[in-house]
């Protein structure tokens, strides 16, 4: 049922048939009860079903990858969904680096007579008689569409920048302007001269490790970030691609990528009280000071970390937004994923599925149903409709 809701357009006969079929199988009362239970928090699920703090600590950080915290509504269901998916599909990495995934898509497009244009800033969607007919770039180039224009951007970009006021109903423009963005993200990349020596040797061959004090630690860090504070003990997501694909680094070396999903876009203070946050903007000094904290925490669990660092590169929330304007405030999920901006309400209840008020203009990406992820489901839905 959950995969059906996330894998189909909310306003579609497929979804209606799925709900009817489920109601017949479960009974109407049990179906309604299921949706009520699905709103439970991750904390409620873990504390009710799992007795051990270690098991709870293993699962709790995964809700961050859904843009939620363990005390958010329906975070329990999303945690179950992620754990189930990881259990079924594993955690594959692209051999030789993720750029090869992009190269594969580029070749696929070329093989079918298309081409990718990069480094071009689209300034506007061209609309004639209420219909999208192409796009114009800031450099003055024009690209015409024969079937549709598909925009993988935030509502802020689409309705506040790419479309003119005369093409967007006022209520849609107002809703897009009030679209909410979530917590910010920070990335730290390490190049190491030797593989990391974890205090527990089993972790050496794990693709992704969460360093966390546990369920309450995740909850506390999320709460601190939402109050504008740098978390004292953040949940540190440690990716180890070289544990699976040694070609990612020179022989004998390793790389780590660190993700921190509990940070504020505007910093009001430091929960530990050690870092001077200045005017609250993410400066180079603030970024490196917090990266030092993260490295120090990791050093307690990776015993050879400090002496084997060949290089370290950190990207603050401000850096990430500079690299990609859709990461507003450093939000990696292009919009808060709370229940009011999910399913039929993502990005807003005034729009239907991935359609827009402009004919033949479709809105896809992390800001749209079914939200952020690695499956490309929103684009697949639109492609299925167009084909």
Coordinates of C-alpha atoms in Angstrom, one line a residue:
X1 CA 0.0 0.0 0.0
X2 CA 2.8 2.5 0.9
X3 CA 4.8 1.7 -2.2
X4 CA 1.6 2.1 -4.2
X5 CA 0.9 5.6 -2.7
X6 CA 4.5 6.7 -3.3
X7 CA 4.8 5.1 -6.7
X8 CA 1.6 6.6 -8.3
X9 CA 0.2 10.0 -8.8
X10 CA -1.9 11.0 -5.8
X11 CA -4.8 12.2 -8.0
X12 CA -5.2 9.1 -10.3
X13 CA -7.4 6.1 -10.8
X14 CA -4.4 3.9 -9.9
X15 CA -4.3 5.3 -6.5
X16 CA -8.1 5.1 -6.1
X17 CA -8.1 1.5 -7.2
X18 CA -5.3 0.7 -4.8
X19 CA -7.2 2.3 -1.9
X20 CA -10.4 0.4 -2.8
X21 CA -8.6 -2.9 -3.1
X22 CA -6.9 -2.3 0.3
X23 CA -10.2 -1.4 1.9
X24 CA -11.8 -4.6 0.6
X25 CA -8.9 -6.7 1.8
X26 CA -8.6 -5.1 5.3
X27 CA -12.0 -3.7 5.8
X28 CA -12.7 0.0 5.8
X29 CA -12.2 0.3 9.6
X30 CA -8.8 -1.4 9.5
X31 CA -7.7 0.7 6.5
X32 CA -8.6 3.9 8.2
X33 CA -6.8 2.6 11.3
X34 CA -3.7 1.9 9.2
X35 CA -3.4 5.5 8.1
X36 CA -3.8 6.7 11.7
X37 CA -1.0 4.3 12.8
X38 CA 1.1 5.5 9.9
X39 CA 1.3 8.9 11.4
X40 CA 3.1 7.6 14.5
X41 CA 6.6 8.9 15.1
X42 CA 9.8 6.9 14.8
X43 CA 10.2 7.2 18.6
X44 CA 6.8 5.7 19.2
X45 CA 7.6 2.7 16.9
X46 CA 11.1 2.1 18.3
X47 CA 10.2 2.4 22.0
X48 CA 7.1 0.2 21.5
X49 CA 8.6 -2.6 19.4
X50 CA 12.3 -2.6 20.2
X51 CA 13.6 -3.0 23.7
X52 CA 17.3 -2.4 23.2
X53 CA 18.9 1.0 22.9
X54 CA 21.4 -0.4 20.4
X55 CA 18.7 -1.5 18.0
X56 CA 17.0 1.8 18.3
X57 CA 20.3 3.6 17.7
X58 CA 20.8 1.5 14.5
X59 CA 17.5 2.6 13.0
X60 CA 16.8 6.1 14.3
X61 CA 19.3 8.0 12.1
X62 CA 17.7 6.7 9.0
X63 CA 14.7 9.1 9.3
X64 CA 17.1 12.0 8.6
X65 CA 17.5 10.6 5.1
X66 CA 13.7 11.2 4.6
X67 CA 14.1 14.8 5.7
X68 CA 12.5 14.1 9.1
X69 CA 13.4 13.8 12.7
X70 CA 12.5 10.9 15.0
X71 CA 9.7 12.9 16.7
X72 CA 8.0 14.0 13.5
X73 CA 4.6 12.7 12.4
X74 CA 4.8 9.6 10.1
X75 CA 8.6 9.3 10.7
X76 CA 7.9 5.8 12.0
X77 CA 6.5 4.7 8.7
X78 CA 9.3 6.3 6.7
X79 CA 11.9 4.6 8.9
X80 CA 10.2 1.2 8.2
X81 CA 10.1 2.1 4.5
X82 CA 13.8 2.9 4.4
X83 CA 15.0 0.0 6.5
X84 CA 12.8 -2.3 4.3
X85 CA 14.3 -0.9 1.1
X86 CA 17.9 -1.1 2.3
X87 CA 17.2 -4.7 3.4
X88 CA 15.7 -5.6 0.0
X89 CA 18.1 -3.7 -2.3
X90 CA 21.2 -3.3 -0.3
X91 CA 23.4 -0.2 -0.6
X92 CA 25.0 -0.3 -4.1
X93 CA 27.6 2.3 -5.2
X94 CA 28.5 3.2 -8.8
X95 CA 31.9 1.6 -9.7
X96 CA 34.5 4.3 -10.4
X97 CA 32.4 7.1 -9.0
X98 CA 28.8 8.5 -9.2
X99 CA 29.8 10.6 -12.2
X100 CA 29.5 7.3 -14.2
X101 CA 25.8 7.3 -13.5
X102 CA 25.5 10.7 -15.1
X103 CA 27.7 9.5 -18.0
X104 CA 25.4 6.5 -18.5
X105 CA 22.3 8.7 -18.7
X106 CA 24.1 11.1 -21.1
X107 CA 24.9 8.1 -23.4
X108 CA 21.4 6.8 -23.1
X109 CA 20.0 10.2 -24.2
X110 CA 22.5 10.4 -27.0
X111 CA 21.7 6.9 -28.2
X112 CA 18.1 8.0 -28.6
X113 CA 18.9 11.1 -30.6
X114 CA 18.9 13.7 -27.8
X115 CA 21.7 15.7 -26.1
X116 CA 22.5 17.2 -22.7
X117 CA 23.4 20.9 -22.5
X118 CA 25.2 21.8 -19.3
X119 CA 26.5 25.1 -17.9
X120 CA 23.5 27.0 -19.2
X121 CA 21.3 29.0 -16.9
X122 CA 17.7 28.8 -17.9
X123 CA 16.2 32.3 -17.3
X124 CA 12.6 31.7 -18.3
X125 CA 10.0 29.2 -19.6
X126 CA 8.6 30.4 -22.9
X127 CA 4.8 30.5 -22.8
X128 CA 2.5 31.2 -25.7
X129 CA -1.3 31.1 -25.4
X130 CA -1.1 29.5 -22.0
X131 CA 1.2 26.7 -23.3
X132 CA 4.8 26.0 -22.6
X133 CA 6.8 26.0 -25.9
X134 CA 10.4 26.1 -24.7
X135 CA 13.0 27.8 -22.6
X136 CA 15.3 30.8 -22.9
X137 CA 18.7 31.0 -21.3
X138 CA 20.4 33.9 -19.6
X139 CA 22.9 33.9 -22.5
X140 CA 20.1 34.5 -25.0
X141 CA 19.8 30.9 -26.4
X142 CA 16.3 29.5 -27.0
X143 CA 15.3 25.8 -27.0
X144 CA 11.9 24.9 -28.4
X145 CA 9.8 22.0 -27.1
X146 CA 7.7 19.8 -29.4
X147 CA 5.9 17.9 -26.6
X148 CA 6.6 19.4 -23.1
X149 CA 8.8 21.4 -20.9
X150 CA 9.8 19.5 -17.7
X151 CA 11.3 21.5 -14.8
X152 CA 13.3 19.8 -12.1
X153 CA 13.4 22.8 -9.7
X154 CA 11.9 24.2 -6.5
X155 CA 8.5 25.9 -6.5
X156 CA 10.4 29.1 -5.6
X157 CA 12.4 28.8 -8.8
X158 CA 9.5 27.8 -11.1
X159 CA 6.8 30.2 -10.0
X160 CA 9.0 33.0 -8.7
X161 CA 11.6 33.2 -11.4
X162 CA 11.0 31.0 -14.5
X163 CA 7.4 32.0 -15.1
X164 CA 6.0 35.5 -15.6
X165 CA 3.4 37.0 -13.3
X166 CA 0.9 36.9 -16.2
X167 CA 1.1 33.1 -16.5
X168 CA 0.7 32.1 -12.8
X169 CA -2.5 32.5 -10.8
X170 CA -2.0 34.7 -7.8
X171 CA -2.9 32.0 -5.3
X172 CA -0.3 29.6 -6.8
X173 CA 2.4 32.3 -6.7
X174 CA 1.6 33.1 -3.1
X175 CA 1.7 29.4 -2.1
X176 CA 5.0 28.9 -3.9
X177 CA 6.4 32.0 -2.1
X178 CA 5.4 30.4 1.3
X179 CA 6.8 27.0 0.5
X180 CA 8.9 25.9 3.4
X181 CA 12.4 24.6 3.4
X182 CA 13.9 22.2 6.0
X183 CA 17.0 21.8 8.0
X184 CA 20.4 22.4 6.3
X185 CA 23.1 19.9 5.3
X186 CA 26.9 20.0 5.4
X187 CA 29.3 17.8 3.6
X188 CA 32.9 16.9 4.5
X189 CA 35.2 14.9 2.3
X190 CA 38.3 13.2 3.5
X191 CA 41.1 11.7 1.4
X192 CA 43.1 9.2 3.5
X193 CA 46.5 7.5 3.0
X194 CA 45.2 4.3 4.6
X195 CA 41.8 2.7 5.2
X196 CA 40.0 3.9 8.4
X197 CA 40.8 1.9 11.5
X198 CA 37.4 1.7 13.3
X199 CA 37.4 0.7 16.9
X200 CA 35.1 -2.1 15.8
X201 CA 36.8 -3.8 12.8
X202 CA 33.4 -5.0 11.3
X203 CA 32.7 -1.4 10.4
X204 CA 35.6 -1.3 7.9
X205 CA 33.5 -3.1 5.3
X206 CA 30.2 -1.2 5.8
X207 CA 29.2 1.2 3.1
X208 CA 27.5 3.7 5.4
X209 CA 27.9 4.2 9.1
X210 CA 25.9 6.4 11.4
X211 CA 27.9 7.8 14.3
X212 CA 25.3 8.7 16.9
X213 CA 24.6 8.7 20.7
X214 CA 21.3 6.9 19.9
X215 CA 17.6 7.7 19.5
X216 CA 17.7 10.6 22.0
X217 CA 20.9 11.9 20.5
X218 CA 19.4 12.1 17.1
X219 CA 16.3 13.8 18.6
X220 CA 18.4 16.3 20.5
X221 CA 20.6 17.2 17.5
X222 CA 17.5 17.8 15.4
X223 CA 15.9 20.0 18.1
X224 CA 19.1 22.0 18.5
X225 CA 19.3 22.6 14.7
X226 CA 15.7 23.6 14.5
X227 CA 16.3 26.2 17.2
X228 CA 19.2 27.6 15.1
X229 CA 22.0 26.0 17.1
X230 CA 25.0 24.0 16.0
X231 CA 24.4 20.6 17.5
X232 CA 26.8 19.5 20.3
X233 CA 26.8 15.9 19.1
X234 CA 25.6 15.7 15.6
X235 CA 24.6 12.5 13.8
X236 CA 27.6 11.9 11.5
X237 CA 26.8 10.0 8.4
X238 CA 30.0 8.3 7.2
X239 CA 30.0 7.0 3.6
X240 CA 32.8 4.6 2.8
X241 CA 32.7 3.9 -1.0
X242 CA 36.2 2.5 -1.1
X243 CA 35.1 -0.3 1.2
X244 CA 33.1 -1.6 -1.7
X245 CA 34.9 0.0 -4.7
X246 CA 38.7 0.3 -4.1
X247 CA 39.1 2.1 -7.4
X248 CA 37.8 5.3 -5.8
X249 CA 41.2 6.0 -4.3
X250 CA 44.9 5.3 -5.1
X251 CA 46.1 1.9 -4.1
X252 CA 46.2 1.6 -0.3
X253 CA 44.3 4.8 0.3
X254 CA 40.6 5.5 1.0
X255 CA 38.0 8.2 0.9
X256 CA 35.2 9.1 3.3
X257 CA 32.3 11.4 2.6
X258 CA 30.5 12.9 5.6
X259 CA 27.0 14.1 5.7
X260 CA 25.5 16.2 8.5
X261 CA 21.7 16.6 8.2
X262 CA 21.0 18.5 11.5
X263 CA 22.2 22.1 10.8
X264 CA 20.4 25.5 10.7
X265 CA 20.6 27.7 7.6
X266 CA 21.0 30.7 9.8
X267 CA 23.1 30.0 13.0
X268 CA 21.9 31.6 16.2
X269 CA 24.4 29.9 18.5
X270 CA 26.4 26.8 19.4
X271 CA 24.8 24.2 21.7
X272 CA 28.2 23.4 23.2
X273 CA 29.2 27.0 23.5
X274 CA 32.6 26.6 22.0
X275 CA 32.2 28.1 18.6
X276 CA 31.8 31.8 17.9
X277 CA 28.9 31.9 15.4
X278 CA 29.4 35.7 14.6
X279 CA 26.5 37.1 12.6
X280 CA 25.0 33.7 11.9
X281 CA 26.1 33.4 8.3
X282 CA 28.0 30.4 7.2
X283 CA 31.5 31.8 6.7
X284 CA 34.6 29.8 6.0
X285 CA 35.7 30.2 9.6
X286 CA 32.4 28.9 10.9
X287 CA 32.4 26.0 8.4
X288 CA 35.9 24.9 9.3
X289 CA 35.3 25.2 13.1
X290 CA 32.4 22.9 12.9
X291 CA 34.2 20.5 10.6
X292 CA 37.0 20.4 13.3
X293 CA 34.3 19.3 15.8
X294 CA 33.1 16.6 13.6
X295 CA 36.6 15.4 12.9
X296 CA 37.4 15.3 16.6
X297 CA 34.3 13.2 17.3
X298 CA 35.1 10.8 14.5
X299 CA 38.7 10.5 15.9
X300 CA 37.3 8.7 18.9
X301 CA 35.9 5.9 16.6
X302 CA 38.5 6.0 13.7
X303 CA 41.7 5.7 15.6
X304 CA 44.0 6.5 12.7
X305 CA 42.0 9.4 11.2
X306 CA 44.0 12.4 12.1
X307 CA 47.4 11.1 11.0
X308 CA 46.2 9.7 7.7
X309 CA 44.4 12.7 6.3
X310 CA 45.8 13.7 2.9
X311 CA 43.1 16.3 2.4
X312 CA 39.8 17.6 3.8
X313 CA 37.2 19.6 1.9
X314 CA 34.1 20.9 3.7
X315 CA 30.9 22.4 2.1
X316 CA 28.7 24.4 4.4
X317 CA 24.9 24.9 3.7
X318 CA 25.8 28.2 2.0
X319 CA 28.3 26.5 -0.2
X320 CA 25.8 23.8 -1.2
X321 CA 23.2 26.5 -2.2
X322 CA 25.9 28.3 -4.2
X323 CA 26.6 25.0 -6.1
X324 CA 22.9 24.3 -6.6
X325 CA 20.3 27.0 -6.2
X326 CA 17.6 24.3 -5.5
X327 CA 19.3 23.5 -2.2
X328 CA 17.7 26.6 -0.6
X329 CA 19.5 27.4 2.7
X330 CA 21.4 24.2 2.2
X331 CA 18.3 22.0 2.4
X332 CA 19.3 18.8 0.6
X333 CA 15.7 17.8 0.0
X334 CA 14.5 20.9 -1.7
X335 CA 11.7 21.5 0.9
X336 CA 10.6 20.4 4.3
X337 CA 9.2 16.8 4.2
X338 CA 6.7 17.2 7.0
X339 CA 3.2 15.9 6.5
X340 CA 1.8 19.2 5.4
X341 CA 4.2 19.1 2.4
X342 CA 3.9 15.4 1.5
X343 CA 1.8 13.2 -0.8
X344 CA -1.0 15.3 -2.4
X345 CA 0.3 18.4 -0.6
X346 CA 3.8 18.4 -2.2
X347 CA 4.6 21.0 -3.3
X348 CA 1.2 22.5 -2.6
X349 CA -2.5 21.3 -2.5
X350 CA -3.4 23.8 -5.2
X351 CA -1.6 21.9 -8.0
X352 CA -2.6 18.5 -9.3
X353 CA 0.1 15.8 -9.5
X354 CA 3.0 17.1 -11.5
X355 CA 0.9 19.4 -13.7
X356 CA 1.2 23.2 -13.5
X357 CA -1.2 26.0 -14.4
X358 CA 0.7 26.2 -17.8
X359 CA -0.3 23.6 -20.3
X360 CA 2.5 21.1 -21.2
X361 CA 4.7 22.4 -18.4
X362 CA 5.5 19.7 -15.8
X363 CA 7.1 20.1 -12.4
X364 CA 9.3 17.2 -11.1
X365 CA 12.1 16.7 -8.6
X366 CA 12.6 16.5 -4.9
X367 CA 10.1 19.3 -4.3
X368 CA 7.3 17.3 -5.8
X369 CA 5.6 14.0 -5.1
X370 CA 6.8 11.5 -3.8
X371 CA 9.6 13.7 -2.4
X372 CA 13.3 13.4 -2.4
X373 CA 15.0 10.1 -3.2
X374 CA 17.3 8.3 -5.6
X375 CA 14.6 6.6 -7.7
X376 CA 13.7 9.4 -10.1
X377 CA 10.0 8.5 -9.5
X378 CA 8.6 11.9 -10.3
X379 CA 10.3 12.0 -13.7
X380 CA 9.1 8.5 -14.4
X381 CA 5.5 9.4 -13.6
X382 CA 5.6 12.3 -16.1
X383 CA 7.4 10.3 -18.7
X384 CA 4.8 7.6 -18.4
X385 CA 2.1 10.1 -18.9
X386 CA 3.8 11.7 -21.9
X387 CA 4.5 8.4 -23.6

